[in-house]
């Protein structure tokens, strides 16, 4: 099991005060990593999240910075590497979604989604990878989506960003693999989080659609992402590069089935 041991590693997970980011960070912590969580909403939210990590027995520290602001990112990465240690594992998880029909979406809204979901993984990676290149070792995981492969009504900006993030992952792998840095993605299917809460209420047509569209017949539980995060952060994936590991209950494996079919 040493293949999956993260003892002695420092993992930075952006957007890890809740939801899938917290779930993946918890997994990395349980595997032995020192977890550095990022948030940008409020220090209170970060502090509350740190209490949850502590309650789960996970060693975590928090840093508040805006992942879209390069000067904040640069300064924060330097602060983390001076106060906690070199960043061995980076999970670019922070993201937003705006559910608006494309013809109604404001350009500013579209640009904001691209900025957070696609540009910020570039910004954060650019400043973390410098140390990884110098040390000739590192793991970068970009959190993609079903929308890296499929479109859906009202999430066009998000799909454009997540589709781009899949290709950015492949290019990071292409450019940085020679430095013994493995860059991959995780593509979550539909999980029970605050981000999906509005479309997950019982009886909501989308809730019924997803349960039917997912061969596993359910929404994912965030803890079901821990294994993929540990795998792509550990020695076990040292020859895996540029791949997106979809954790989706089988959605991408199937064309789907009629709602009256088991
Ligand atoms: C939506 C959902 C999706 C999921 C996830 C799927 O509105 O379709 O929020 O975006 O959150 O990204 O992989």
PDB file of N, CA and C in Angstrom, residues 70-104:
ATOM      1  N   UNK A  70      -3.467  36.920 -10.093  1.00  0.00           N
ATOM      2  CA  UNK A  70      -2.114  36.365 -10.156  1.00  0.00           C
ATOM      3  C   UNK A  70      -1.212  36.877  -9.044  1.00  0.00           C
ATOM      4  N   UNK A  71      -1.351  38.137  -8.659  1.00  0.00           N
ATOM      5  CA  UNK A  71      -0.433  38.637  -7.614  1.00  0.00           C
ATOM      6  C   UNK A  71      -0.771  37.985  -6.263  1.00  0.00           C
ATOM      7  N   UNK A  72      -2.069  37.794  -5.987  1.00  0.00           N
ATOM      8  CA  UNK A  72      -2.448  37.097  -4.746  1.00  0.00           C
ATOM      9  C   UNK A  72      -1.957  35.648  -4.789  1.00  0.00           C
ATOM     10  N   UNK A  73      -2.098  35.016  -5.955  1.00  0.00           N
ATOM     11  CA  UNK A  73      -1.659  33.612  -6.083  1.00  0.00           C
ATOM     12  C   UNK A  73      -0.153  33.513  -5.848  1.00  0.00           C
ATOM     13  N   UNK A  74       0.596  34.381  -6.511  1.00  0.00           N
ATOM     14  CA  UNK A  74       2.070  34.352  -6.403  1.00  0.00           C
ATOM     15  C   UNK A  74       2.499  34.527  -4.949  1.00  0.00           C
ATOM     16  N   UNK A  75       1.926  35.527  -4.300  1.00  0.00           N
ATOM     17  CA  UNK A  75       2.301  35.804  -2.903  1.00  0.00           C
ATOM     18  C   UNK A  75       1.887  34.657  -1.983  1.00  0.00           C
ATOM     19  N   UNK A  76       0.691  34.094  -2.229  1.00  0.00           N
ATOM     20  CA  UNK A  76       0.179  33.035  -1.348  1.00  0.00           C
ATOM     21  C   UNK A  76       0.986  31.748  -1.506  1.00  0.00           C
ATOM     22  N   UNK A  77       1.358  31.430  -2.746  1.00  0.00           N
ATOM     23  CA  UNK A  77       2.165  30.213  -2.968  1.00  0.00           C
ATOM     24  C   UNK A  77       3.504  30.357  -2.245  1.00  0.00           C
ATOM     25  N   UNK A  78       4.104  31.563  -2.344  1.00  0.00           N
ATOM     26  CA  UNK A  78       5.390  31.798  -1.657  1.00  0.00           C
ATOM     27  C   UNK A  78       5.212  31.648  -0.146  1.00  0.00           C
ATOM     28  N   UNK A  79       4.099  32.173   0.373  1.00  0.00           N
ATOM     29  CA  UNK A  79       3.813  32.122   1.825  1.00  0.00           C
ATOM     30  C   UNK A  79       3.613  30.676   2.275  1.00  0.00           C
ATOM     31  N   UNK A  80       2.855  29.924   1.480  1.00  0.00           N
ATOM     32  CA  UNK A  80       2.591  28.515   1.814  1.00  0.00           C
ATOM     33  C   UNK A  80       3.910  27.734   1.811  1.00  0.00           C
ATOM     34  N   UNK A  81       4.731  27.962   0.792  1.00  0.00           N
ATOM     35  CA  UNK A  81       5.956  27.165   0.682  1.00  0.00           C
ATOM     36  C   UNK A  81       6.962  27.551   1.767  1.00  0.00           C
ATOM     37  N   UNK A  82       6.815  28.785   2.274  1.00  0.00           N
ATOM     38  CA  UNK A  82       7.715  29.190   3.362  1.00  0.00           C
ATOM     39  C   UNK A  82       7.179  28.711   4.720  1.00  0.00           C
ATOM     40  N   UNK A  83       5.857  28.747   4.890  1.00  0.00           N
ATOM     41  CA  UNK A  83       5.268  28.426   6.212  1.00  0.00           C
ATOM     42  C   UNK A  83       4.929  26.947   6.387  1.00  0.00           C
ATOM     43  N   UNK A  84       4.566  26.273   5.291  1.00  0.00           N
ATOM     44  CA  UNK A  84       4.118  24.873   5.418  1.00  0.00           C
ATOM     45  C   UNK A  84       5.150  23.926   4.810  1.00  0.00           C
ATOM     46  N   UNK A  85       5.592  24.269   3.599  1.00  0.00           N
ATOM     47  CA  UNK A  85       6.553  23.398   2.899  1.00  0.00           C
ATOM     48  C   UNK A  85       6.290  23.414   1.405  1.00  0.00           C
ATOM     49  N   UNK A  86       7.221  22.831   0.658  1.00  0.00           N
ATOM     50  CA  UNK A  86       7.051  22.778  -0.802  1.00  0.00           C
ATOM     51  C   UNK A  86       5.756  22.050  -1.161  1.00  0.00           C
ATOM     52  N   UNK A  87       5.081  22.553  -2.177  1.00  0.00           N
ATOM     53  CA  UNK A  87       3.813  21.935  -2.606  1.00  0.00           C
ATOM     54  C   UNK A  87       4.128  20.785  -3.561  1.00  0.00           C
ATOM     55  N   UNK A  88       3.791  19.572  -3.098  1.00  0.00           N
ATOM     56  CA  UNK A  88       4.052  18.367  -3.912  1.00  0.00           C
ATOM     57  C   UNK A  88       2.862  18.018  -4.804  1.00  0.00           C
ATOM     58  N   UNK A  89       1.664  18.388  -4.310  1.00  0.00           N
ATOM     59  CA  UNK A  89       0.427  17.996  -4.995  1.00  0.00           C
ATOM     60  C   UNK A  89      -0.455  19.238  -5.101  1.00  0.00           C
ATOM     61  N   UNK A  90      -0.935  19.536  -6.300  1.00  0.00           N
ATOM     62  CA  UNK A  90      -1.857  20.658  -6.509  1.00  0.00           C
ATOM     63  C   UNK A  90      -3.147  20.119  -7.106  1.00  0.00           C
ATOM     64  N   UNK A  91      -4.261  20.416  -6.429  1.00  0.00           N
ATOM     65  CA  UNK A  91      -5.582  20.060  -6.982  1.00  0.00           C
ATOM     66  C   UNK A  91      -6.305  21.361  -7.316  1.00  0.00           C
ATOM     67  N   UNK A  92      -6.453  21.616  -8.620  1.00  0.00           N
ATOM     68  CA  UNK A  92      -7.175  22.819  -9.073  1.00  0.00           C
ATOM     69  C   UNK A  92      -8.661  22.504  -9.104  1.00  0.00           C
ATOM     70  N   UNK A  93      -9.311  22.787  -7.993  1.00  0.00           N
ATOM     71  CA  UNK A  93     -10.723  22.431  -7.829  1.00  0.00           C
ATOM     72  C   UNK A  93     -11.654  23.631  -7.839  1.00  0.00           C
ATOM     73  N   UNK A  94     -11.156  24.797  -7.423  1.00  0.00           N
ATOM     74  CA  UNK A  94     -12.035  25.980  -7.294  1.00  0.00           C
ATOM     75  C   UNK A  94     -12.768  26.223  -8.612  1.00  0.00           C
ATOM     76  N   UNK A  95     -14.068  26.456  -8.540  1.00  0.00           N
ATOM     77  CA  UNK A  95     -14.827  26.695  -9.773  1.00  0.00           C
ATOM     78  C   UNK A  95     -16.200  27.253  -9.458  1.00  0.00           C
ATOM     79  N   UNK A  96     -16.795  27.841 -10.482  1.00  0.00           N
ATOM     80  CA  UNK A  96     -18.169  28.347 -10.346  1.00  0.00           C
ATOM     81  C   UNK A  96     -18.983  27.831 -11.523  1.00  0.00           C
ATOM     82  N   UNK A  97     -20.288  27.948 -11.427  1.00  0.00           N
ATOM     83  CA  UNK A  97     -21.160  27.607 -12.543  1.00  0.00           C
ATOM     84  C   UNK A  97     -22.268  28.646 -12.601  1.00  0.00           C
ATOM     85  N   UNK A  98     -22.659  28.994 -13.813  1.00  0.00           N
ATOM     86  CA  UNK A  98     -23.825  29.872 -13.984  1.00  0.00           C
ATOM     87  C   UNK A  98     -24.747  29.156 -14.978  1.00  0.00           C
ATOM     88  N   UNK A  99     -25.965  28.888 -14.526  1.00  0.00           N
ATOM     89  CA  UNK A  99     -26.907  28.150 -15.383  1.00  0.00           C
ATOM     90  C   UNK A  99     -27.852  29.150 -16.063  1.00  0.00           C
ATOM     91  N   UNK A 100     -27.435  29.561 -17.309  1.00  0.00           N
ATOM     92  CA  UNK A 100     -28.177  30.567 -18.071  1.00  0.00           C
ATOM     93  C   UNK A 100     -28.171  30.150 -19.538  1.00  0.00           C
ATOM     94  N   UNK A 101     -29.307  30.169 -20.239  1.00  0.00           N
ATOM     95  CA  UNK A 101     -29.278  29.874 -21.684  1.00  0.00           C
ATOM     96  C   UNK A 101     -28.295  30.800 -22.405  1.00  0.00           C
ATOM     97  N   UNK A 102     -27.522  30.258 -23.323  1.00  0.00           N
ATOM     98  CA  UNK A 102     -26.444  31.056 -23.949  1.00  0.00           C
ATOM     99  C   UNK A 102     -26.971  32.355 -24.545  1.00  0.00           C
ATOM    100  N   UNK A 103     -28.136  32.273 -25.160  1.00  0.00           N
ATOM    101  CA  UNK A 103     -28.628  33.492 -25.837  1.00  0.00           C
ATOM    102  C   UNK A 103     -29.021  34.580 -24.837  1.00  0.00           C
ATOM    103  N   UNK A 104     -29.165  34.186 -23.566  1.00  0.00           N
ATOM    104  CA  UNK A 104     -29.538  35.182 -22.537  1.00  0.00           C
ATOM    105  C   UNK A 104     -28.340  35.594 -21.683  1.00  0.00           C
TER     106      UNK A 104
END
